[in-house]
Amino acid sequence: WPYCRKRCSYCNFNTYVVPAVDEAAVRACLVQEARTLLSLSQVHSVSSVFFGGGTPSLASPGTVAAVLEAVAAAAHLPAGAEVTLEANPSSTSTSRLAAFRAAGVNRLSIGVQSLDDAELRMLGREHTAAEARKAVEAARGLFPGRTSIDLLFGLPGQNQGAWAQRLETALGLCDDHISLYQLTLERGTALAAQVRGGTLPAPPQDLLADMYHTARSVLVAAGFRHYEVSNFARKGALSMHNLSYWRADQYIGVGPGAHGRFVPRGEGGRSREARVQTLEPVTWMQEVQSQGHGTRSWVVLSPLEQLEELLTLGLRTDEGITHKRWGHFFPQLSLQAVFGAPGEARALQQQGWLVLDSSGLRCTWAGLAVLDSLLPDLLWQLQR
Amino acid sequence: LPSPCAAAAAPLCRPAWLPAAGERRYSSRGKEKLDMSTYPVESIRNFSIIAHVDHGKSTLADRLLEITGTISKTDRNKQVLDKLQVERERGITVKAQSASLFYSHEGINYLLNLIDTPGHVDFSYEVSRSLSACQGVVLVVDANEGIQAQTVANFYLAFEAQLSIIPVINKIDLKNADPERVEKQIEKLFDIPTDECIRISAKQGTNVEKVLQKVIEKIPPPQCTIADPLKALVFDSTFDHYRGVIANIALFGGEIAKGQKIVSAHTKKRYEVNEVGILTPDEQPTHKLYAGQVGYLIAGMKEVAEAQIGDTLFLYKQPVEPLPGFKSVKPMVFAGMYPIDQTEYNNLKSALERLTLNDSSVTVHRDSSLALGAGWRLGFLGLLHMEVFNQRLEQEYNMSVILTAPTVPYKAVLSSAKLIKEYGKDQITIINPAQFPDKLSVSEYLEPTVLGTIVTPHEYIGKIITLCQDRRAVQKDMLYIDENRVMLKYLFPLNEIVVDFYDALKSLSSGYASFDYEDAGYQSADLIKMDILLNGNPVEELATIIHNDKAHAAGKLLCERLKETIPRQLFEIAIQAAIGKKIIARETLKAYRKNVVAKCYGGDITRRMKLLKRQAEGKRMMRKIGNVEVPRDAFIRVLKREPDK
C-alpha cells in the first residue's frame, strides 16, 4: 500500500500522498498481481504474508481480506501462517484493528518511532506519544504476543540519557517484539537537508555506537533475543516473514515498487530471479489492468550473486548462515572450504568479528555492529 | 588532482587517441603534394606566440589559422592547436604544436610558420626549445590583467634568444580593458615604445590581420640558403603508433626529400627519409622542404630518443657543424610511480614507454621498494607536469598508479669515506627520500633554489611577503610596474614552492597574483628525513626530505590531513610523524564501533549489493600498510590542499 496521509521528514520510500485513492481499483490490481505471481512461482504453500508500504493501515480491511483470499485461492495458506500488517498509530482505532483481525491479520507492527512529542514532530509524524501508547495498548489487546513496535534512535540532538529514557518507556509499553532502527539520514529527505544545512546537529558516530550498545544490553537483559541487527524478540515472537528474507527464502512482492526473489517455475524458469514491480502506482495499475502484471524488471541471479545475497542478509541474524542453508544454495563447496581457508574471513575470525563452527558462519556480538565493514572483505574472498 | 592553474571550460573534448581524419578542418588543398620551392627564404617567417596563461594565445592562433585559410572558419575552432584532452580540459597547452600558414601580402606569397608554445610555468623549457626554431615572437598581454609573471619570463627567454618581439595587447573588447596602462607597463619593463603595441581582440578578430603584417615586416627571414648542405634542427618530436617517430624540424640549410639518406649528429645513426611535409597543423606531405622552412620528417626512427630535441640532421657523407644543442631537460620534481597491483607492472611499463615517447621531458629511472614493489622514479618539470602526465596515463592508457610524495633533487656532500667510495664521488643527488644519507656521513646538505617572479596588484603585497617569508624565501627585488602593480623577485628553496605555493598565492590574492620561476642553483640547507607511520609501519609514499625548522609543523599537518582522509577501520589507527625514532606528531583515528545498515528487508537489496560489491572490488585498489587499508589517492590528496577546503 504505497499511500500515506503525509510524508515523514526522514522517509525516502516509494510512497505517495494523494487526495483520493480509488481503492476498488487498487484492490483489484493487488489481487490480480498476487494471482499472477503466485501462479508464476508455483509455490504450494505460503508461510507468511506481510502488508507493508506506505501506510497499509490506511487501506480498508476489505482490501486486506481480498488479497488474503486471492492468496489462499492460488496456493495453500495454512491456518498458522503469519499475516502481519504495518500500522500507523494515527489509523489504529480498536474497531479498525478488530476489523483487520477479522480480515485475517494475526500480527501487527506499529510505527511508534518515538515516545516523545518533540521528537515525533521533528520526524514529521502525525501522531503524539500518547496516541502511540494507546495504539499499542489496543493492539496488544487484540494481538497478544504478536504486536511489534518500531523505534528510532540517533535523532538529531538526542543524547544518551534521552535515549535510555525512551528505551525504558518502550520496555514498559511493548509486547514481545521490538525493531530498533538507527535513523538513517537519506538523501533527498527534509531531515537530511536540515542536518546538512546546519539547522539540526548531526549525531556523532560514537554516540550512535553507544546508543546501539545500550539498547542491545538493555533489551537482552529484559529477556529479548537479539535475532537480527535491528530486531529483538522474546518468547519466540520472531517475525517469521522477515526471517525468510534474511534466510534468502523465496518471496514474491506485490504492489508498486515491490521486490521479489523466486524461481519462476510457471514460465519454465530454473534459476532464482530478482524481480521488481513498476514503481509509480498509476502506471503500475495500468500495467496490471492491461497486461495482467506490473513486473518491470526480472534479472536472473547468478550462483555467485545468490551467494552474495545469502551472505549479506544471513550474517545480519544471530543464527548466521547455517551449513544446511549454504548447502542448499551451493552444494559444490562447503562454507568451511570457502571461509575456513586462509584469507579475509579467517583473519576476521581471529580478530573476533566472525565465528565459523559446527552450526555455520555468523557474526560475534561485536562483529554484528560492524557488519558492513566485514562484508566487503567477505564478498571479495567469495568472488575469488 | 586539482589544477594549480586557472581552470578553463573545455568546449571541445575530442579524446587525443581518436583519429582526427574524419573531422579534419584544416585544408581545402586536397591531398596533392605541395611544392614548397615556391617559398624562398625571403618569404618565410618563423615565429611563436608567447603569453601568460589565459591571455589568449590559443585563440589568437585559431584566428591566424582562419585568416590564412589554414582551417575553415567555424565557431568550433577553439584551441585547434591544443590536441590533448588534458590541454583542452585545463585550458593549458602542454605540448608545442606547429602550423604553416600561407599568406599573401603586397603581392608576395609568404609562408609563415607558427610554432605554438606551452603556456605554463612548468614548461618554460619547452618554450625555449620552440623559440630556437624562430626568428621572432608575438608577445600577447591581456588588456585587463596586464603584464604577469609569465609574461616577464617569456619576454626574457625571447630577448635572450635575440628574437624580434611584437607586443600585442589582447582582449581590448573586454569591459575593463585598459590597453594604455598595459602599453605603459610594456614600455617600463621591456623598453618597447608604446606605439609599437598592436591592440587586438583575438576573440572578435579585431586587428588580427595587422599582427600578420607586423610578423612579415618586423621579423627577419631565417638566415640560411638552399645552396648550403642540409642542416636540420630537431625542435620537437612525437610518436605515432603506425608511422614511428615524427620529428619536427627547422631547416637551417639545404633541402630534404624522400629517399635521401640522413645522419643524426648526436647518435651518428643513418636513416632513409620516408616522408617530409608541413604541419597545417596536421601533417601535409610535400615533395621537399627547403632552407628556412619548418615541417616534419619521418625516417624510420623507432624511438623518440633517436630524434633528440636539439639534434642536427645532415646528409650522409656531408657532415655539417651541428647547431648548438638546447640545454638538456632538467627535472625539478621527482616522484616514485608504482603499479597498484604488481601484475600490472608490464602494462604500466608499456604505457610509460609510449607516453614518454611523446613527452621526452620526463625522465625515467627504474626503482623498487620493499613496500611498493617494482616501479620507477620519474622526473618532471614541475608539479603540474606531473599531474598532467598522471592524467594522461589515466585518460589515454587507463592506468591507475601509486604516486609517492614529490621531492626535489637535493644534494649531499659526503664525509664518510665508505660512502664516497661506494658512490665514486663525494657529492650525490638525492631524488628518492629512501636514499637520504644519514647526517653522520654528510658534511653538508644542499637544496635547489629558484628565482621566483611574482606580479601582483599592490594591495596583496603584505600577505604575499608573509607567504614568501613563511616559505623561507629571500627578497631580491621589488618594482612597481605601474601605479598599482608590483613585481617581486624572491629566491625560494624549490621544495617550498613545489606542492602548493601557487595555490596559496592564488587564493590569498583572489587569483590576481601570478608566478613564474627559473632555476637558481643550490644552497646549503639543514635537511632531515621525515617518515609517516600508520600503526608503526612507515608509509613509503609519504617519506619526505624536509627543512629541520619545518618538520614539526609539516608533520602535524600531514597527520591531521591523513586522519581526515583515511576511512575509519575496525581498529584504532595511530598516525605519526617521525624523525628517525623520534615521534614528532601524532593523531589517532578511532575504530569503527558501529557500521551496519539499519533496515534491510525484502526491498531493494540490489542497490545495496552493488555498493557492497564496489567496495569489495575497491579492496583490490587499496594500499595496505600493515593491516591499515588506505585508498590509493589518499596520499596525493593529503599532499595537496583541496581547493574547496
mmCIF file of N, CA and C in Angstrom, chain A residues 158-262:
data_model
loop_
_atom_site.group_PDB
_atom_site.id
_atom_site.type_symbol
_atom_site.label_atom_id
_atom_site.label_comp_id
_atom_site.label_asym_id
_atom_site.label_seq_id
_atom_site.Cartn_x
_atom_site.Cartn_y
_atom_site.Cartn_z
ATOM 1 N N GLN A 158 19.406 14.104 19.980
ATOM 2 C CA GLN A 158 19.099 13.117 21.010
ATOM 3 C C GLN A 158 20.394 12.733 21.741
ATOM 4 N N ASN A 159 20.350 12.691 23.061
ATOM 5 C CA ASN A 159 21.551 12.269 23.775
ATOM 6 C C ASN A 159 21.327 10.911 24.416
ATOM 7 N N GLN A 160 22.408 10.386 24.966
ATOM 8 C CA GLN A 160 22.382 9.049 25.541
ATOM 9 C C GLN A 160 21.304 8.934 26.635
ATOM 10 N N GLY A 161 21.203 9.962 27.438
ATOM 11 C CA GLY A 161 20.240 9.933 28.536
ATOM 12 C C GLY A 161 18.808 9.868 28.027
ATOM 13 N N ALA A 162 18.507 10.718 27.043
ATOM 14 C CA ALA A 162 17.153 10.749 26.472
ATOM 15 C C ALA A 162 16.818 9.391 25.868
ATOM 16 N N TRP A 163 17.817 8.805 25.201
ATOM 17 C CA TRP A 163 17.572 7.526 24.549
ATOM 18 C C TRP A 163 17.305 6.420 25.582
ATOM 19 N N ALA A 164 18.085 6.408 26.656
ATOM 20 C CA ALA A 164 17.889 5.392 27.696
ATOM 21 C C ALA A 164 16.490 5.514 28.290
ATOM 22 N N GLN A 165 16.053 6.761 28.413
ATOM 23 C CA GLN A 165 14.715 7.016 28.955
ATOM 24 C C GLN A 165 13.619 6.495 28.021
ATOM 25 N N ARG A 166 13.768 6.796 26.705
ATOM 26 C CA ARG A 166 12.812 6.310 25.706
ATOM 27 C C ARG A 166 12.728 4.786 25.749
ATOM 28 N N LEU A 167 13.897 4.208 25.872
ATOM 29 C CA LEU A 167 14.001 2.751 25.851
ATOM 30 C C LEU A 167 13.259 2.151 27.051
ATOM 31 N N GLU A 168 13.456 2.789 28.196
ATOM 32 C CA GLU A 168 12.804 2.347 29.430
ATOM 33 C C GLU A 168 11.285 2.425 29.269
ATOM 34 N N THR A 169 10.816 3.557 28.724
ATOM 35 C CA THR A 169 9.385 3.732 28.482
ATOM 36 C C THR A 169 8.873 2.672 27.520
ATOM 37 N N ALA A 170 9.630 2.443 26.469
ATOM 38 C CA ALA A 170 9.214 1.491 25.447
ATOM 39 C C ALA A 170 9.106 0.094 26.050
ATOM 40 N N LEU A 171 10.046 -0.242 26.924
ATOM 41 C CA LEU A 171 10.022 -1.572 27.549
ATOM 42 C C LEU A 171 8.766 -1.765 28.390
ATOM 43 N N GLY A 172 8.331 -0.667 29.012
ATOM 44 C CA GLY A 172 7.116 -0.751 29.821
ATOM 45 C C GLY A 172 5.865 -0.910 28.967
ATOM 46 N N LEU A 173 5.977 -0.518 27.705
ATOM 47 C CA LEU A 173 4.797 -0.498 26.832
ATOM 48 C C LEU A 173 4.710 -1.721 25.928
ATOM 49 N N CYS A 174 5.875 -2.241 25.555
ATOM 50 C CA CYS A 174 5.905 -3.159 24.409
ATOM 51 C C CYS A 174 5.409 -4.548 24.740
ATOM 52 N N ASP A 175 5.200 -5.274 23.651
ATOM 53 C CA ASP A 175 4.820 -6.675 23.733
ATOM 54 C C ASP A 175 6.112 -7.501 23.631
ATOM 55 N N ASP A 176 6.166 -8.476 22.749
ATOM 56 C CA ASP A 176 7.330 -9.368 22.714
ATOM 57 C C ASP A 176 8.244 -9.137 21.513
ATOM 58 N N HIS A 177 8.003 -8.057 20.772
ATOM 59 C CA HIS A 177 8.875 -7.798 19.612
ATOM 60 C C HIS A 177 9.140 -6.306 19.462
ATOM 61 N N ILE A 178 10.430 -5.963 19.319
ATOM 62 C CA ILE A 178 10.793 -4.555 19.087
ATOM 63 C C ILE A 178 11.769 -4.479 17.917
ATOM 64 N N SER A 179 11.528 -3.527 17.018
ATOM 65 C CA SER A 179 12.523 -3.214 15.991
ATOM 66 C C SER A 179 13.109 -1.853 16.327
ATOM 67 N N LEU A 180 14.438 -1.812 16.420
ATOM 68 C CA LEU A 180 15.126 -0.568 16.773
ATOM 69 C C LEU A 180 15.981 -0.138 15.605
ATOM 70 N N TYR A 181 15.666 0.998 15.038
ATOM 71 C CA TYR A 181 16.436 1.430 13.875
ATOM 72 C C TYR A 181 17.221 2.684 14.167
ATOM 73 N N GLN A 182 18.497 2.638 13.806
ATOM 74 C CA GLN A 182 19.252 3.895 13.839
ATOM 75 C C GLN A 182 18.723 4.749 12.698
ATOM 76 N N LEU A 183 18.407 5.992 12.990
ATOM 77 C CA LEU A 183 17.888 6.883 11.958
ATOM 78 C C LEU A 183 18.931 7.053 10.859
ATOM 79 N N THR A 184 18.524 6.784 9.632
ATOM 80 C CA THR A 184 19.435 6.994 8.509
ATOM 81 C C THR A 184 19.011 8.283 7.827
ATOM 82 N N LEU A 185 19.954 9.193 7.682
ATOM 83 C CA LEU A 185 19.624 10.453 7.002
ATOM 84 C C LEU A 185 19.718 10.209 5.499
ATOM 85 N N GLU A 186 18.578 9.880 4.910
ATOM 86 C CA GLU A 186 18.562 9.537 3.495
ATOM 87 C C GLU A 186 18.619 10.795 2.644
ATOM 88 N N ARG A 187 19.370 10.692 1.564
ATOM 89 C CA ARG A 187 19.462 11.843 0.656
ATOM 90 C C ARG A 187 18.094 12.246 0.145
ATOM 91 N N GLY A 188 17.870 13.516 0.058
ATOM 92 C CA GLY A 188 16.622 13.994 -0.529
ATOM 93 C C GLY A 188 15.497 14.142 0.483
ATOM 94 N N THR A 189 15.728 13.750 1.726
ATOM 95 C CA THR A 189 14.676 13.924 2.718
ATOM 96 C C THR A 189 14.823 15.279 3.405
ATOM 97 N N ALA A 190 13.708 15.740 3.963
ATOM 98 C CA ALA A 190 13.707 17.057 4.613
ATOM 99 C C ALA A 190 14.677 17.068 5.791
ATOM 100 N N LEU A 191 14.692 15.959 6.533
ATOM 101 C CA LEU A 191 15.535 15.902 7.727
ATOM 102 C C LEU A 191 17.021 15.975 7.342
ATOM 103 N N ALA A 192 17.403 15.232 6.295
ATOM 104 C CA ALA A 192 18.805 15.235 5.864
ATOM 105 C C ALA A 192 19.215 16.643 5.433
ATOM 106 N N ALA A 193 18.284 17.342 4.767
ATOM 107 C CA ALA A 193 18.588 18.704 4.311
ATOM 108 C C ALA A 193 18.801 19.625 5.508
ATOM 109 N N GLN A 194 17.990 19.435 6.550
ATOM 110 C CA GLN A 194 18.138 20.272 7.750
ATOM 111 C C GLN A 194 19.475 20.014 8.435
ATOM 112 N N VAL A 195 19.875 18.755 8.458
ATOM 113 C CA VAL A 195 21.157 18.426 9.102
ATOM 114 C C VAL A 195 22.313 18.968 8.260
ATOM 115 N N ARG A 196 22.207 18.799 6.954
ATOM 116 C CA ARG A 196 23.281 19.284 6.091
ATOM 117 C C ARG A 196 23.354 20.811 6.138
ATOM 118 N N GLY A 197 22.197 21.421 6.212
ATOM 119 C CA GLY A 197 22.166 22.876 6.256
ATOM 120 C C GLY A 197 22.561 23.452 7.609
ATOM 121 N N GLY A 198 22.681 22.574 8.611
ATOM 122 C CA GLY A 198 23.157 23.034 9.910
ATOM 123 C C GLY A 198 22.052 23.445 10.872
ATOM 124 N N THR A 199 20.764 23.356 10.461
ATOM 125 C CA THR A 199 19.685 23.709 11.387
ATOM 126 C C THR A 199 19.541 22.649 12.473
ATOM 127 N N LEU A 200 19.916 21.407 12.137
ATOM 128 C CA LEU A 200 19.872 20.339 13.141
ATOM 129 C C LEU A 200 21.263 19.735 13.240
ATOM 130 N N PRO A 201 21.658 19.320 14.445
ATOM 131 C CA PRO A 201 23.006 18.751 14.586
ATOM 132 C C PRO A 201 23.063 17.312 14.063
ATOM 133 N N ALA A 202 24.208 16.968 13.453
ATOM 134 C CA ALA A 202 24.408 15.587 13.015
ATOM 135 C C ALA A 202 24.833 14.766 14.223
ATOM 136 N N PRO A 203 24.181 13.626 14.450
ATOM 137 C CA PRO A 203 24.558 12.816 15.620
ATOM 138 C C PRO A 203 25.975 12.260 15.439
ATOM 139 N N PRO A 204 26.844 12.389 16.447
ATOM 140 C CA PRO A 204 28.215 11.889 16.302
ATOM 141 C C PRO A 204 28.258 10.356 16.253
ATOM 142 N N GLN A 205 29.188 9.847 15.437
ATOM 143 C CA GLN A 205 29.371 8.404 15.239
ATOM 144 C C GLN A 205 29.448 7.630 16.556
ATOM 145 N N ASP A 206 30.275 8.146 17.455
ATOM 146 C CA ASP A 206 30.498 7.385 18.682
ATOM 147 C C ASP A 206 29.259 7.341 19.561
ATOM 148 N N LEU A 207 28.484 8.421 19.529
ATOM 149 C CA LEU A 207 27.238 8.433 20.299
ATOM 150 C C LEU A 207 26.278 7.372 19.761
ATOM 151 N N LEU A 208 26.196 7.277 18.429
ATOM 152 C CA LEU A 208 25.310 6.296 17.806
ATOM 153 C C LEU A 208 25.716 4.888 18.221
ATOM 154 N N ALA A 209 27.019 4.660 18.235
ATOM 155 C CA ALA A 209 27.505 3.346 18.650
ATOM 156 C C ALA A 209 27.119 3.082 20.107
ATOM 157 N N ASP A 210 27.286 4.096 20.944
ATOM 158 C CA ASP A 210 26.930 3.927 22.359
ATOM 159 C C ASP A 210 25.442 3.628 22.518
ATOM 160 N N MET A 211 24.610 4.348 21.766
ATOM 161 C CA MET A 211 23.155 4.140 21.864
ATOM 162 C C MET A 211 22.791 2.714 21.472
ATOM 163 N N TYR A 212 23.414 2.251 20.417
ATOM 164 C CA TYR A 212 23.128 0.898 19.934
ATOM 165 C C TYR A 212 23.534 -0.126 20.984
ATOM 166 N N HIS A 213 24.733 0.065 21.548
ATOM 167 C CA HIS A 213 25.200 -0.891 22.546
ATOM 168 C C HIS A 213 24.317 -0.879 23.789
ATOM 169 N N THR A 214 23.903 0.311 24.178
ATOM 170 C CA THR A 214 23.000 0.411 25.326
ATOM 171 C C THR A 214 21.709 -0.365 25.058
ATOM 172 N N ALA A 215 21.133 -0.121 23.882
ATOM 173 C CA ALA A 215 19.865 -0.753 23.542
ATOM 174 C C ALA A 215 19.994 -2.273 23.553
ATOM 175 N N ARG A 216 21.067 -2.750 22.950
ATOM 176 C CA ARG A 216 21.262 -4.206 22.904
ATOM 177 C C ARG A 216 21.324 -4.769 24.322
ATOM 178 N N SER A 217 22.110 -4.121 25.159
ATOM 179 C CA SER A 217 22.304 -4.640 26.517
ATOM 180 C C SER A 217 21.008 -4.614 27.302
ATOM 181 N N VAL A 218 20.300 -3.479 27.223
ATOM 182 C CA VAL A 218 19.063 -3.324 27.986
ATOM 183 C C VAL A 218 18.027 -4.365 27.556
ATOM 184 N N LEU A 219 17.873 -4.528 26.256
ATOM 185 C CA LEU A 219 16.842 -5.447 25.765
ATOM 186 C C LEU A 219 17.194 -6.902 26.055
ATOM 187 N N VAL A 220 18.460 -7.231 25.904
ATOM 188 C CA VAL A 220 18.858 -8.608 26.206
ATOM 189 C C VAL A 220 18.648 -8.894 27.694
ATOM 190 N N ALA A 221 18.958 -7.891 28.516
ATOM 191 C CA ALA A 221 18.739 -8.061 29.959
ATOM 192 C C ALA A 221 17.253 -8.238 30.269
ATOM 193 N N ALA A 222 16.395 -7.655 29.421
ATOM 194 C CA ALA A 222 14.943 -7.776 29.638
ATOM 195 C C ALA A 222 14.390 -9.055 29.022
ATOM 196 N N GLY A 223 15.274 -9.945 28.596
ATOM 197 C CA GLY A 223 14.822 -11.252 28.115
ATOM 198 C C GLY A 223 14.602 -11.334 26.618
ATOM 199 N N PHE A 224 14.999 -10.304 25.899
ATOM 200 C CA PHE A 224 14.813 -10.340 24.444
ATOM 201 C C PHE A 224 15.993 -11.040 23.775
ATOM 202 N N ARG A 225 15.703 -11.703 22.671
ATOM 203 C CA ARG A 225 16.756 -12.297 21.857
ATOM 204 C C ARG A 225 17.053 -11.304 20.739
ATOM 205 N N HIS A 226 18.320 -10.963 20.605
ATOM 206 C CA HIS A 226 18.716 -10.028 19.545
ATOM 207 C C HIS A 226 18.927 -10.852 18.282
ATOM 208 N N TYR A 227 17.843 -11.090 17.543
ATOM 209 C CA TYR A 227 17.956 -12.093 16.472
ATOM 210 C C TYR A 227 18.330 -11.516 15.119
ATOM 211 N N GLU A 228 18.312 -10.180 14.999
ATOM 212 C CA GLU A 228 18.784 -9.556 13.760
ATOM 213 C C GLU A 228 19.295 -8.164 14.133
ATOM 214 N N VAL A 229 20.151 -7.596 13.284
ATOM 215 C CA VAL A 229 20.781 -6.307 13.548
ATOM 216 C C VAL A 229 19.844 -5.339 14.284
ATOM 217 N N SER A 230 18.606 -5.181 13.778
ATOM 218 C CA SER A 230 17.692 -4.192 14.351
ATOM 219 C C SER A 230 16.472 -4.815 15.013
ATOM 220 N N ASN A 231 16.473 -6.127 15.185
ATOM 221 C CA ASN A 231 15.257 -6.778 15.677
ATOM 222 C C ASN A 231 15.477 -7.626 16.930
ATOM 223 N N PHE A 232 14.514 -7.481 17.851
ATOM 224 C CA PHE A 232 14.589 -8.153 19.152
ATOM 225 C C PHE A 232 13.246 -8.834 19.433
ATOM 226 N N ALA A 233 13.299 -10.054 19.971
ATOM 227 C CA ALA A 233 12.043 -10.751 20.279
ATOM 228 C C ALA A 233 12.213 -11.590 21.538
ATOM 229 N N ARG A 234 11.126 -11.758 22.276
ATOM 230 C CA ARG A 234 11.166 -12.709 23.391
ATOM 231 C C ARG A 234 10.013 -13.695 23.235
ATOM 232 N N LYS A 235 10.100 -14.744 23.984
ATOM 233 C CA LYS A 235 9.090 -15.818 23.928
ATOM 234 C C LYS A 235 8.903 -16.316 22.488
ATOM 235 N N GLY A 236 9.955 -16.315 21.753
ATOM 236 C CA GLY A 236 9.888 -16.885 20.396
ATOM 237 C C GLY A 236 9.079 -16.071 19.410
ATOM 238 N N ALA A 237 8.820 -14.794 19.732
ATOM 239 C CA ALA A 237 7.951 -13.996 18.863
ATOM 240 C C ALA A 237 8.679 -13.382 17.666
ATOM 241 N N LEU A 238 9.605 -14.110 17.078
ATOM 242 C CA LEU A 238 10.343 -13.605 15.925
ATOM 243 C C LEU A 238 9.401 -13.363 14.752
ATOM 244 N N SER A 239 9.744 -12.423 13.902
ATOM 245 C CA SER A 239 8.955 -12.221 12.687
ATOM 246 C C SER A 239 9.390 -13.259 11.672
ATOM 247 N N MET A 240 8.522 -14.258 11.461
ATOM 248 C CA MET A 240 8.878 -15.335 10.542
ATOM 249 C C MET A 240 9.019 -14.805 9.121
ATOM 250 N N HIS A 241 8.189 -13.817 8.814
ATOM 251 C CA HIS A 241 8.227 -13.265 7.465
ATOM 252 C C HIS A 241 9.584 -12.604 7.185
ATOM 253 N N ASN A 242 9.988 -11.723 8.078
ATOM 254 C CA ASN A 242 11.265 -11.051 7.862
ATOM 255 C C ASN A 242 12.427 -12.027 7.910
ATOM 256 N N LEU A 243 12.324 -13.012 8.782
ATOM 257 C CA LEU A 243 13.370 -14.022 8.881
ATOM 258 C C LEU A 243 13.579 -14.711 7.528
ATOM 259 N N SER A 244 12.479 -14.877 6.788
ATOM 260 C CA SER A 244 12.609 -15.558 5.497
ATOM 261 C C SER A 244 13.408 -14.711 4.501
ATOM 262 N N TYR A 245 13.369 -13.377 4.643
ATOM 263 C CA TYR A 245 14.233 -12.555 3.784
ATOM 264 C C TYR A 245 15.702 -12.815 4.106
ATOM 265 N N TRP A 246 15.994 -12.808 5.407
ATOM 266 C CA TRP A 246 17.397 -12.929 5.824
ATOM 267 C C TRP A 246 17.924 -14.340 5.577
ATOM 268 N N ARG A 247 17.007 -15.296 5.469
ATOM 269 C CA ARG A 247 17.434 -16.662 5.163
ATOM 270 C C ARG A 247 17.475 -16.898 3.662
ATOM 271 N N ALA A 248 17.187 -15.848 2.902
ATOM 272 C CA ALA A 248 17.172 -15.923 1.433
ATOM 273 C C ALA A 248 16.202 -16.978 0.924
ATOM 274 N N ASP A 249 15.032 -17.080 1.605
ATOM 275 C CA ASP A 249 13.969 -17.926 1.076
ATOM 276 C C ASP A 249 13.343 -17.244 -0.135
ATOM 277 N N GLN A 250 12.350 -17.920 -0.734
ATOM 278 C CA GLN A 250 11.666 -17.308 -1.871
ATOM 279 C C GLN A 250 10.554 -16.386 -1.387
ATOM 280 N N TYR A 251 10.390 -15.274 -2.084
ATOM 281 C CA TYR A 251 9.244 -14.414 -1.783
ATOM 282 C C TYR A 251 8.815 -13.669 -3.044
ATOM 283 N N ILE A 252 7.495 -13.374 -3.075
ATOM 284 C CA ILE A 252 7.004 -12.540 -4.171
ATOM 285 C C ILE A 252 6.662 -11.174 -3.596
ATOM 286 N N GLY A 253 6.800 -10.153 -4.392
ATOM 287 C CA GLY A 253 6.456 -8.802 -3.960
ATOM 288 C C GLY A 253 5.342 -8.277 -4.838
ATOM 289 N N VAL A 254 4.237 -7.865 -4.205
ATOM 290 C CA VAL A 254 3.045 -7.419 -4.933
ATOM 291 C C VAL A 254 2.802 -5.942 -4.640
ATOM 292 N N GLY A 255 2.715 -5.120 -5.677
ATOM 293 C CA GLY A 255 2.414 -3.702 -5.474
ATOM 294 C C GLY A 255 3.502 -2.823 -6.058
ATOM 295 N N PRO A 256 3.221 -1.522 -6.187
ATOM 296 C CA PRO A 256 4.175 -0.594 -6.817
ATOM 297 C C PRO A 256 5.550 -0.648 -6.145
ATOM 298 N N GLY A 257 6.570 -0.916 -6.941
ATOM 299 C CA GLY A 257 7.940 -0.898 -6.440
ATOM 300 C C GLY A 257 8.331 -2.108 -5.604
ATOM 301 N N ALA A 258 7.450 -3.122 -5.500
ATOM 302 C CA ALA A 258 7.771 -4.270 -4.652
ATOM 303 C C ALA A 258 8.800 -5.177 -5.320
ATOM 304 N N HIS A 259 9.657 -5.753 -4.489
ATOM 305 C CA HIS A 259 10.705 -6.645 -4.971
ATOM 306 C C HIS A 259 10.366 -8.085 -4.646
ATOM 307 N N GLY A 260 10.831 -8.995 -5.486
ATOM 308 C CA GLY A 260 10.653 -10.417 -5.204
ATOM 309 C C GLY A 260 11.912 -11.181 -5.543
ATOM 310 N N ARG A 261 12.035 -12.355 -4.956
ATOM 311 C CA ARG A 261 13.148 -13.259 -5.261
ATOM 312 C C ARG A 261 12.558 -14.664 -5.347
ATOM 313 N N PHE A 262 12.438 -15.194 -6.537
ATOM 314 C CA PHE A 262 11.912 -16.554 -6.638
ATOM 315 C C PHE A 262 12.265 -17.172 -7.989
#
